[in-house]
JSON list of C-alpha atoms in Angstrom, two decimals:
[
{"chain": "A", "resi": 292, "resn": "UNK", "atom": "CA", "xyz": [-62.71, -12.78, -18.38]},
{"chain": "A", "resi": 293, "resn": "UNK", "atom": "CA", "xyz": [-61.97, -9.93, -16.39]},
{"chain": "A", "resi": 294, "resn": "UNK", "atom": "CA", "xyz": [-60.53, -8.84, -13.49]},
{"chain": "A", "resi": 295, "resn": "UNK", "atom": "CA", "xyz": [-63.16, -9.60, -10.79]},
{"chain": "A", "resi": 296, "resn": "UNK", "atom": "CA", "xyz": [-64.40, -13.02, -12.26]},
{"chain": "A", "resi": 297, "resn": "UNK", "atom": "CA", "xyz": [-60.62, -14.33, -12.51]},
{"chain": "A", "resi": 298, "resn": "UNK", "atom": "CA", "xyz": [-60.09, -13.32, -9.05]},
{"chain": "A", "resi": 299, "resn": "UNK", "atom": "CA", "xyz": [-62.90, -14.93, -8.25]},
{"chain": "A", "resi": 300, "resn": "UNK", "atom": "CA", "xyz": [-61.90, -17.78, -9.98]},
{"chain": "A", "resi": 301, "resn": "UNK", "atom": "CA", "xyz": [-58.76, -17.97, -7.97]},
{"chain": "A", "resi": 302, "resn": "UNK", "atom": "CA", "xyz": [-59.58, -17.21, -4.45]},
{"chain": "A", "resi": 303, "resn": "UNK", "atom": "CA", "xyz": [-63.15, -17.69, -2.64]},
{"chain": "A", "resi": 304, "resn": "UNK", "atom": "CA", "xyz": [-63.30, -15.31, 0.23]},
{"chain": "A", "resi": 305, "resn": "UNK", "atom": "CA", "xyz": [-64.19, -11.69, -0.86]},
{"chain": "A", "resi": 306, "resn": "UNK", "atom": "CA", "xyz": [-65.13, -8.45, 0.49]},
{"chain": "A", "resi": 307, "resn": "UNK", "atom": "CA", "xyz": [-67.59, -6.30, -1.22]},
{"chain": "A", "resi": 308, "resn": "UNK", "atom": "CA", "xyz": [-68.07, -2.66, -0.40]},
{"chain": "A", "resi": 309, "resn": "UNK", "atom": "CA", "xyz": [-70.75, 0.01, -1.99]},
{"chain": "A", "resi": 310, "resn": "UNK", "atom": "CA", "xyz": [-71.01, 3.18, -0.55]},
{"chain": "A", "resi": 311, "resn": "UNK", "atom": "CA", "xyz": [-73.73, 6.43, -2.58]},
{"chain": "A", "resi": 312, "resn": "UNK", "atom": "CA", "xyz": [-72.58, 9.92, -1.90]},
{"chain": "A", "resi": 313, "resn": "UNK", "atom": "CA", "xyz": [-75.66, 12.17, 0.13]},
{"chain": "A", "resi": 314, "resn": "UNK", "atom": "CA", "xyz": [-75.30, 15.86, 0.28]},
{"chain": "A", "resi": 315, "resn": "UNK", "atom": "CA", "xyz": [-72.80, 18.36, 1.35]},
{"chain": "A", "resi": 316, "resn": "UNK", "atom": "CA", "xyz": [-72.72, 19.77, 4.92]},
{"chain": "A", "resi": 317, "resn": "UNK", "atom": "CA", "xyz": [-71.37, 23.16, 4.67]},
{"chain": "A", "resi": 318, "resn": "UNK", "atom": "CA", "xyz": [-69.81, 24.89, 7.39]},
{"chain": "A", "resi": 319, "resn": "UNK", "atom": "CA", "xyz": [-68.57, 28.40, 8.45]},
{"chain": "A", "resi": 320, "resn": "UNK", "atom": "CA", "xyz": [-65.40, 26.94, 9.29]},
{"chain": "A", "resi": 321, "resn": "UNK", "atom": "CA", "xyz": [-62.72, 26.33, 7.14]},
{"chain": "A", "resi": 322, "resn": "UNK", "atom": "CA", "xyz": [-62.16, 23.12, 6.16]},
{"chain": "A", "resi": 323, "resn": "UNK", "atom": "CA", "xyz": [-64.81, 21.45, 8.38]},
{"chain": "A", "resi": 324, "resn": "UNK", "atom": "CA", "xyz": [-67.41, 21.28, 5.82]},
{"chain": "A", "resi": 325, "resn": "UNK", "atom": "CA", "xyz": [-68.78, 17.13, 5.75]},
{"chain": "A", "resi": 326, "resn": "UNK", "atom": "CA", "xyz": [-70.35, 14.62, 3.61]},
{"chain": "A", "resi": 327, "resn": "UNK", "atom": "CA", "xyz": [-73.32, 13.12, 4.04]},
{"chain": "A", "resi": 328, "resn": "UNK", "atom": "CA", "xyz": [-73.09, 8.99, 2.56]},
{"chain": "A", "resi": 329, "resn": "UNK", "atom": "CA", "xyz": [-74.37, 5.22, 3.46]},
{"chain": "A", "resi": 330, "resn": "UNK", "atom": "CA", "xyz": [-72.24, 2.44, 2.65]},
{"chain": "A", "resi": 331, "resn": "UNK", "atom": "CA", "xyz": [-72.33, -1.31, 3.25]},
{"chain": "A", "resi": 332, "resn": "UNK", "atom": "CA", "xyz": [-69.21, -3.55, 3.58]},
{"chain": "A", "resi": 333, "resn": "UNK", "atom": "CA", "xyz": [-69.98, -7.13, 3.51]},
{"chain": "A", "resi": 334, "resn": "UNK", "atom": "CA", "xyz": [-67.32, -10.60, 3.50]},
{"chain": "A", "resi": 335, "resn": "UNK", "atom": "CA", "xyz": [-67.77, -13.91, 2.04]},
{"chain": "A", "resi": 336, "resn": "UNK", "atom": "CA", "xyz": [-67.39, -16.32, -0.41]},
{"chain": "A", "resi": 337, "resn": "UNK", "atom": "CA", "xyz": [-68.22, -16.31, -3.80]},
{"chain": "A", "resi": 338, "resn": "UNK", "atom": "CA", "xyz": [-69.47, -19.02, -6.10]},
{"chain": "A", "resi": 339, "resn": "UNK", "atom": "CA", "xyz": [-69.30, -18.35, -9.94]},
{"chain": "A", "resi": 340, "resn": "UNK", "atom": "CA", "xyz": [-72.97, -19.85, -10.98]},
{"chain": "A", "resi": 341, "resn": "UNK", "atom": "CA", "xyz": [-73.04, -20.88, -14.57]},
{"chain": "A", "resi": 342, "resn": "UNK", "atom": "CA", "xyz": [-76.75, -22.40, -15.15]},
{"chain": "A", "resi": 343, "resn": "UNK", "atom": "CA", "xyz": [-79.27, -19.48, -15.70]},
{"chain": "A", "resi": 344, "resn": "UNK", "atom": "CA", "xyz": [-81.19, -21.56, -13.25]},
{"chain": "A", "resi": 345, "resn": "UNK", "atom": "CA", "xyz": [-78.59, -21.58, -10.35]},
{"chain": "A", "resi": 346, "resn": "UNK", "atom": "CA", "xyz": [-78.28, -17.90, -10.63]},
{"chain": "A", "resi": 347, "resn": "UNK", "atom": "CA", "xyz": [-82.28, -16.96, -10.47]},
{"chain": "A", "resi": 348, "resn": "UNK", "atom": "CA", "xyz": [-83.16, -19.00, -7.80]},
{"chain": "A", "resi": 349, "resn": "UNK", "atom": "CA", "xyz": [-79.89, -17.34, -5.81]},
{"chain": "A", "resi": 350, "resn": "UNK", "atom": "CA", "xyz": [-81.09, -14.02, -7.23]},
{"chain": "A", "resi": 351, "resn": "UNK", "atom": "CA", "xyz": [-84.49, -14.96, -5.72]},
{"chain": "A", "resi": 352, "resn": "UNK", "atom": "CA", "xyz": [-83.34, -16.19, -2.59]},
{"chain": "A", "resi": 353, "resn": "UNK", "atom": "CA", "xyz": [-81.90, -12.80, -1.94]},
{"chain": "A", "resi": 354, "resn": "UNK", "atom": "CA", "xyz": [-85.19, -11.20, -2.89]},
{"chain": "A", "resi": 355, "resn": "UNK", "atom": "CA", "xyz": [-87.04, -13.44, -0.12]},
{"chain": "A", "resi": 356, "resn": "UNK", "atom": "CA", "xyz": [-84.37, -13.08, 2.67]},
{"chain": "A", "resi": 357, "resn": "UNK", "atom": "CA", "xyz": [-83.88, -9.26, 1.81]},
{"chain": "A", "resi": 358, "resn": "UNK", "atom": "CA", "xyz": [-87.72, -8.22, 0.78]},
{"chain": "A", "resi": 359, "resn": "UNK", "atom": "CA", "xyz": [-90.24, -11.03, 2.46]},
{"chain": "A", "resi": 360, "resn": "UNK", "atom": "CA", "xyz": [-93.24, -11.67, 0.06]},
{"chain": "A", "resi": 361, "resn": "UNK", "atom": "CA", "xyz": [-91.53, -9.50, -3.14]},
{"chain": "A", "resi": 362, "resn": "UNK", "atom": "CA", "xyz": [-92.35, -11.07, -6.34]}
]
């Protein structure tokens, strides 16, 4: 197993974070140029699913509450 299912294993609240890089703001200024980027941060707790079943009707549940009506 590796790192993140082992701590997972061990210890049930998590923090997730993702963040995607934008573009570069420029400026005239020295060192005041800027970075454009979204990121989400989200806490909770984890459940390893084993059964292919458990994990698509989570995977689908997110789908529903996330995208209404997406098949």
């Amino acid at each position: 197993t590796g790192r993140i299912r082992a701590n997972a294993e061990r210890h049930e609240e998590v923090c997730f974070e993702a963040s995607e890089a934008g573009r570069l703001l420029p400026s005239n200024v020295a060192l005041e140029f800027s970075l454009q980027y979204a990121s989400v941060i989200a806490f909770g707790r984890i459940r390893i699913l084993e059964d292919e079943a458990g994990k698509k009707r989570a995977l689908y549940g997110l789908i529903e509450k996330y995208f209404p009506g997406m098949q």
